[in-house]
C-alpha cells in the first residue's frame, strides 16, 4: 500500500487518473442522490485533492475553475436541493474572502484584530442604506435610492469606505500591541454594531434594531440576480479577485514588509520599513475585502440588522484563519470552507438525523445537547486538537523557494556591476 501511494505521489499520470476517476464517481453520486449532503461534500473535497497534486499551478487553477463553475453546479442542479447547495457554496465564498482579508491583518502583518466584522457591517449598510428608501430619511434627492444596477459600483464603494474605516481605526490603535490591540479592535467592532443599532434616532438612518429590508437584488443588462445559484457566480468572481490580490501581495515587497513586522517590529524598523504606513496599509486592504463581501451579503440576504455583525462573527472568522494556518492562502481557504460547511451543513444534518431518531424512539437525546446548539464547543475542541497536533494550522504557510542557481546568478551580476562602477 505504501508503495502504491509513493508511486501515485511521484507520477502525474497516476494522479490525473485517480483525480478524474474520483470526480466522475462523486459527480454521478450527486447526480443520482440529489438529497445526499455527503455526495456534495465529496465533490468539494476534489478541490483539496487537486491542490495536493503535482500539476503546474496554472493547470490547477484551470481545473479548479472548471470544477467550481461547471462540474459541481451541473451535478447539483438535477434536484430540489440545488438552491440549498448553492446557498451554502455562496456563503462559503463570502467567508473565504473575509478570512483572506483578516489573514492580511493577522497572518501576514501579525496584528490581532477582534473587530473585523465591523468592516463587513460597513459594506453591508453602505449598499443597504443607499439602495432602499432608508436614504430618503436624510437625503431627499431625485436620483436616490439607487437601483439594483448600482450594485456593481457599490462593491467598489463598499471596499473603499471599509478601507477608510480601517485606516481611521489603525491611526489611534497602532500605539498598542498584542493583547491590548485585540481589546481595542474588539471595542471598535462593538461600537460599530451599537452605532448601527441606535442610529434610528433622531434621524432614522440604519433602521435601528429592526434593520433594513427590501434591499434590491443586483441587475445586469436588465437581468435580475436573485437566486443563490446566480449569486454563486457573483461571489466566485469577487473571490477570484480577492485571491489574486492576496497572492500577489504576499510575494511582493509590501508582503515581505508585513511579514518582517510580524516577526520583529524593531528589526523591521531598523531595516528601513515604515511601521505605521505598513500597518495602516494592512488594515486598509484587509478591511476592503470584508467591505466588498458585505455589499454582496446585503444584496443576497435582502435584509440586514445588527445581529448579523456580532462579536461571535469576528471570532468565527479568526477561527477560520487559525485553523487553516495563519499567513497561508490555501490554508485560510481550507479553514474557512471547513468551518462554514461544518456550521451550515454538517451540524445541521447531524442534528436533524438525531432529532429523527428521537422521534422514532430509537434514542432520547435532549435538545440542549444537539450539535447545532453546541457548535461553539465543537469549534473549541477542534481548535484544541489543532493546537496540539497541528500548531501551525492544517496547511501551514511556506516561504517561497528560490532556486540556488538564481541566487548565485544574481550575486554574480551584482558583483560585476559593483566592480564596473568602481
CSV table of N, CA, C and O in Angstrom, one decimal, residues 182-239:
chain,number,residue,atom,x,y,z
A,182,UNK,N,-5.8,43.7,20.5
A,182,UNK,CA,-7.0,42.9,20.4
A,182,UNK,C,-8.2,43.5,21.1
A,182,UNK,O,-9.3,43.5,20.6
A,183,UNK,N,-8.0,44.0,22.3
A,183,UNK,CA,-9.0,44.6,23.1
A,183,UNK,C,-9.6,45.8,22.5
A,183,UNK,O,-10.8,46.1,22.4
A,184,UNK,N,-8.7,46.7,21.9
A,184,UNK,CA,-9.1,47.9,21.3
A,184,UNK,C,-9.9,47.6,20.0
A,184,UNK,O,-11.0,48.2,19.8
A,185,UNK,N,-9.5,46.7,19.2
A,185,UNK,CA,-10.2,46.3,18.0
A,185,UNK,C,-11.6,45.7,18.3
A,185,UNK,O,-12.6,45.8,17.6
A,186,UNK,N,-11.6,44.9,19.4
A,186,UNK,CA,-12.8,44.3,19.9
A,186,UNK,C,-13.8,45.4,20.2
A,186,UNK,O,-15.0,45.3,19.8
A,187,UNK,N,-13.3,46.4,20.9
A,187,UNK,CA,-14.2,47.5,21.3
A,187,UNK,C,-14.7,48.3,20.0
A,187,UNK,O,-15.9,48.7,20.0
A,188,UNK,N,-13.8,48.4,19.0
A,188,UNK,CA,-14.2,49.1,17.8
A,188,UNK,C,-15.4,48.3,17.1
A,188,UNK,O,-16.4,48.9,16.6
A,189,UNK,N,-15.2,47.0,17.0
A,189,UNK,CA,-16.3,46.2,16.4
A,189,UNK,C,-17.6,46.3,17.1
A,189,UNK,O,-18.7,46.5,16.5
A,190,UNK,N,-17.6,46.4,18.5
A,190,UNK,CA,-18.8,46.5,19.2
A,190,UNK,C,-19.4,47.9,19.1
A,190,UNK,O,-20.6,48.1,19.0
A,191,UNK,N,-18.5,48.9,19.0
A,191,UNK,CA,-19.0,50.3,18.8
A,191,UNK,C,-19.8,50.4,17.5
A,191,UNK,O,-20.8,51.1,17.5
A,192,UNK,N,-19.2,49.9,16.4
A,192,UNK,CA,-19.9,50.0,15.1
A,192,UNK,C,-21.2,49.3,15.2
A,192,UNK,O,-22.2,49.8,14.7
A,193,UNK,N,-21.3,48.1,15.8
A,193,UNK,CA,-22.6,47.4,15.9
A,193,UNK,C,-23.6,48.2,16.7
A,193,UNK,O,-24.8,48.3,16.3
A,194,UNK,N,-23.2,48.8,17.8
A,194,UNK,CA,-24.1,49.5,18.6
A,194,UNK,C,-24.5,50.8,18.0
A,194,UNK,O,-25.7,51.2,18.1
A,195,UNK,N,-23.6,51.5,17.2
A,195,UNK,CA,-24.0,52.7,16.5
A,195,UNK,C,-25.1,52.3,15.4
A,195,UNK,O,-26.1,53.0,15.3
A,196,UNK,N,-24.9,51.3,14.7
A,196,UNK,CA,-25.9,50.9,13.7
A,196,UNK,C,-27.2,50.5,14.4
A,196,UNK,O,-28.3,50.7,13.8
A,197,UNK,N,-27.1,49.9,15.6
A,197,UNK,CA,-28.3,49.5,16.3
A,197,UNK,C,-29.1,50.7,16.8
A,197,UNK,O,-30.3,50.6,17.0
A,198,UNK,N,-28.4,51.8,17.1
A,198,UNK,CA,-29.1,53.0,17.7
A,198,UNK,C,-29.2,54.2,16.7
A,198,UNK,O,-29.7,55.2,17.1
A,199,UNK,N,-28.8,54.0,15.5
A,199,UNK,CA,-28.8,55.1,14.6
A,199,UNK,C,-30.2,55.3,13.9
A,199,UNK,O,-30.2,55.5,12.7
A,200,UNK,N,-31.2,55.1,14.6
A,200,UNK,CA,-32.6,55.3,14.1
A,200,UNK,C,-33.2,56.6,14.8
A,200,UNK,O,-34.3,56.9,14.5
A,201,UNK,N,-32.4,57.2,15.6
A,201,UNK,CA,-32.9,58.5,16.3
A,201,UNK,C,-31.7,59.4,16.4
A,201,UNK,O,-30.6,59.0,16.6
A,202,UNK,N,-32.0,60.7,16.2
A,202,UNK,CA,-33.2,61.4,15.9
A,202,UNK,C,-33.6,61.2,14.4
A,202,UNK,O,-34.8,61.5,14.0
A,203,UNK,N,-32.6,60.8,13.6
A,203,UNK,CA,-32.9,60.6,12.2
A,203,UNK,C,-32.7,59.1,11.9
A,203,UNK,O,-31.7,58.5,12.3
A,204,UNK,N,-33.7,58.5,11.3
A,204,UNK,CA,-33.7,57.0,11.1
A,204,UNK,C,-32.8,56.7,9.9
A,204,UNK,O,-33.2,56.8,8.7
A,205,UNK,N,-31.5,56.4,10.1
A,205,UNK,CA,-30.6,56.1,9.0
A,205,UNK,C,-30.4,54.6,8.8
A,205,UNK,O,-30.4,54.2,7.6
A,206,UNK,N,-30.3,53.9,9.9
A,206,UNK,CA,-30.0,52.4,9.7
A,206,UNK,C,-31.1,51.5,10.0
A,206,UNK,O,-31.0,50.3,9.9
A,207,UNK,N,-32.3,52.1,10.5
A,207,UNK,CA,-33.4,51.2,10.8
A,207,UNK,C,-33.3,50.7,12.2
A,207,UNK,O,-34.2,50.0,12.7
A,208,UNK,N,-32.2,51.0,12.9
A,208,UNK,CA,-32.1,50.5,14.3
A,208,UNK,C,-32.1,49.0,14.4
A,208,UNK,O,-31.5,48.3,13.6
A,209,UNK,N,-32.7,48.5,15.5
A,209,UNK,CA,-32.7,47.1,15.8
A,209,UNK,C,-33.6,46.3,14.7
A,209,UNK,O,-33.4,45.1,14.6
A,210,UNK,N,-34.5,47.0,14.1
A,210,UNK,CA,-35.4,46.4,13.1
A,210,UNK,C,-34.6,46.1,11.7
A,210,UNK,O,-35.1,45.4,10.9
A,211,UNK,N,-33.5,46.8,11.6
A,211,UNK,CA,-32.7,46.5,10.4
A,211,UNK,C,-33.3,47.2,9.1
A,211,UNK,O,-34.2,48.0,9.2
A,212,UNK,N,-32.8,46.8,8.0
A,212,UNK,CA,-33.2,47.3,6.7
A,212,UNK,C,-33.6,46.2,5.8
A,212,UNK,O,-32.9,45.2,5.6
A,213,UNK,N,-34.8,46.3,5.3
A,213,UNK,CA,-35.4,45.2,4.4
A,213,UNK,C,-35.6,45.7,3.0
A,213,UNK,O,-35.4,46.9,2.7
A,214,UNK,N,-36.0,44.8,2.2
A,214,UNK,CA,-36.3,45.1,0.8
A,214,UNK,C,-35.1,45.7,0.0
A,214,UNK,O,-35.2,46.6,-0.8
A,215,UNK,N,-33.9,45.1,0.4
A,215,UNK,CA,-32.7,45.5,-0.3
A,215,UNK,C,-32.8,45.0,-1.8
A,215,UNK,O,-33.0,43.8,-2.0
A,216,UNK,N,-32.6,45.8,-2.8
A,216,UNK,CA,-32.8,45.3,-4.2
A,216,UNK,C,-31.7,44.3,-4.6
A,216,UNK,O,-30.5,44.5,-4.2
A,217,UNK,N,-32.1,43.4,-5.4
A,217,UNK,CA,-31.2,42.4,-5.9
A,217,UNK,C,-30.4,43.1,-7.1
A,217,UNK,O,-30.9,44.0,-7.8
A,218,UNK,N,-29.2,42.7,-7.3
A,218,UNK,CA,-28.4,43.3,-8.4
A,218,UNK,C,-29.0,42.9,-9.8
A,218,UNK,O,-29.6,41.8,-10.0
A,219,UNK,N,-28.8,43.8,-10.7
A,219,UNK,CA,-29.3,43.6,-12.1
A,219,UNK,C,-28.1,43.8,-13.0
A,219,UNK,O,-27.3,44.7,-12.8
A,220,UNK,N,-28.1,43.1,-14.1
A,220,UNK,CA,-27.1,43.3,-15.2
A,220,UNK,C,-27.7,43.1,-16.5
A,220,UNK,O,-28.3,42.1,-16.8
A,221,UNK,N,-27.7,44.2,-17.3
A,221,UNK,CA,-28.4,44.2,-18.6
A,221,UNK,C,-29.8,43.9,-18.5
A,221,UNK,O,-30.4,43.2,-19.3
A,222,UNK,N,-30.5,44.3,-17.4
A,222,UNK,CA,-31.9,44.1,-17.2
A,222,UNK,C,-32.2,42.8,-16.6
A,222,UNK,O,-33.4,42.5,-16.3
A,223,UNK,N,-31.2,41.9,-16.4
A,223,UNK,CA,-31.5,40.6,-15.8
A,223,UNK,C,-31.3,40.7,-14.3
A,223,UNK,O,-30.2,41.1,-13.8
A,224,UNK,N,-32.3,40.2,-13.5
A,224,UNK,CA,-32.2,40.3,-12.1
A,224,UNK,C,-31.6,39.1,-11.5
A,224,UNK,O,-31.9,37.9,-11.9
A,225,UNK,N,-30.6,39.3,-10.6
A,225,UNK,CA,-29.9,38.2,-10.0
A,225,UNK,C,-30.4,38.0,-8.6
A,225,UNK,O,-30.2,38.9,-7.7
A,226,UNK,N,-31.2,37.0,-8.4
A,226,UNK,CA,-31.9,36.8,-7.1
A,226,UNK,C,-31.7,35.4,-6.5
A,226,UNK,O,-31.7,35.3,-5.2
A,227,UNK,N,-31.5,34.4,-7.2
A,227,UNK,CA,-31.3,33.1,-6.7
A,227,UNK,C,-29.9,32.8,-6.2
A,227,UNK,O,-28.9,33.5,-6.6
A,228,UNK,N,-29.8,31.9,-5.3
A,228,UNK,CA,-28.4,31.5,-4.7
A,228,UNK,C,-27.5,31.0,-5.8
A,228,UNK,O,-26.3,31.3,-5.8
A,229,UNK,N,-28.1,30.3,-6.8
A,229,UNK,CA,-27.3,29.7,-7.9
A,229,UNK,C,-26.7,30.8,-8.8
A,229,UNK,O,-25.7,30.7,-9.4
A,230,UNK,N,-27.4,32.0,-8.8
A,230,UNK,CA,-26.9,33.1,-9.6
A,230,UNK,C,-25.9,33.9,-8.8
A,230,UNK,O,-24.9,34.4,-9.3
A,231,UNK,N,-26.2,34.1,-7.5
A,231,UNK,CA,-25.2,34.8,-6.6
A,231,UNK,C,-23.9,34.0,-6.5
A,231,UNK,O,-22.9,34.6,-6.2
A,232,UNK,N,-24.0,32.7,-6.7
A,232,UNK,CA,-22.8,31.9,-6.6
A,232,UNK,C,-21.7,32.4,-7.5
A,232,UNK,O,-20.5,32.4,-7.2
A,233,UNK,N,-22.1,32.7,-8.7
A,233,UNK,CA,-21.1,33.1,-9.7
A,233,UNK,C,-20.6,34.5,-9.5
A,233,UNK,O,-19.5,34.9,-9.8
A,234,UNK,N,-21.5,35.4,-8.9
A,234,UNK,CA,-21.0,36.7,-8.5
A,234,UNK,C,-20.0,36.6,-7.4
A,234,UNK,O,-18.9,37.3,-7.5
A,235,UNK,N,-20.2,35.7,-6.4
A,235,UNK,CA,-19.2,35.5,-5.4
A,235,UNK,C,-17.9,35.0,-5.9
A,235,UNK,O,-16.8,35.3,-5.5
A,236,UNK,N,-18.0,34.0,-6.9
A,236,UNK,CA,-16.8,33.4,-7.4
A,236,UNK,C,-16.0,34.5,-8.1
A,236,UNK,O,-14.7,34.5,-8.0
A,237,UNK,N,-16.6,35.4,-8.8
A,237,UNK,CA,-15.8,36.5,-9.5
A,237,UNK,C,-15.1,37.3,-8.5
A,237,UNK,O,-13.9,37.6,-8.6
A,238,UNK,N,-15.8,37.8,-7.5
A,238,UNK,CA,-15.2,38.7,-6.4
A,238,UNK,C,-14.2,37.9,-5.7
A,238,UNK,O,-13.1,38.4,-5.4
A,239,UNK,N,-14.4,36.6,-5.4
A,239,UNK,CA,-13.5,35.8,-4.6
A,239,UNK,C,-12.2,35.6,-5.5
A,239,UNK,O,-11.1,35.6,-4.9
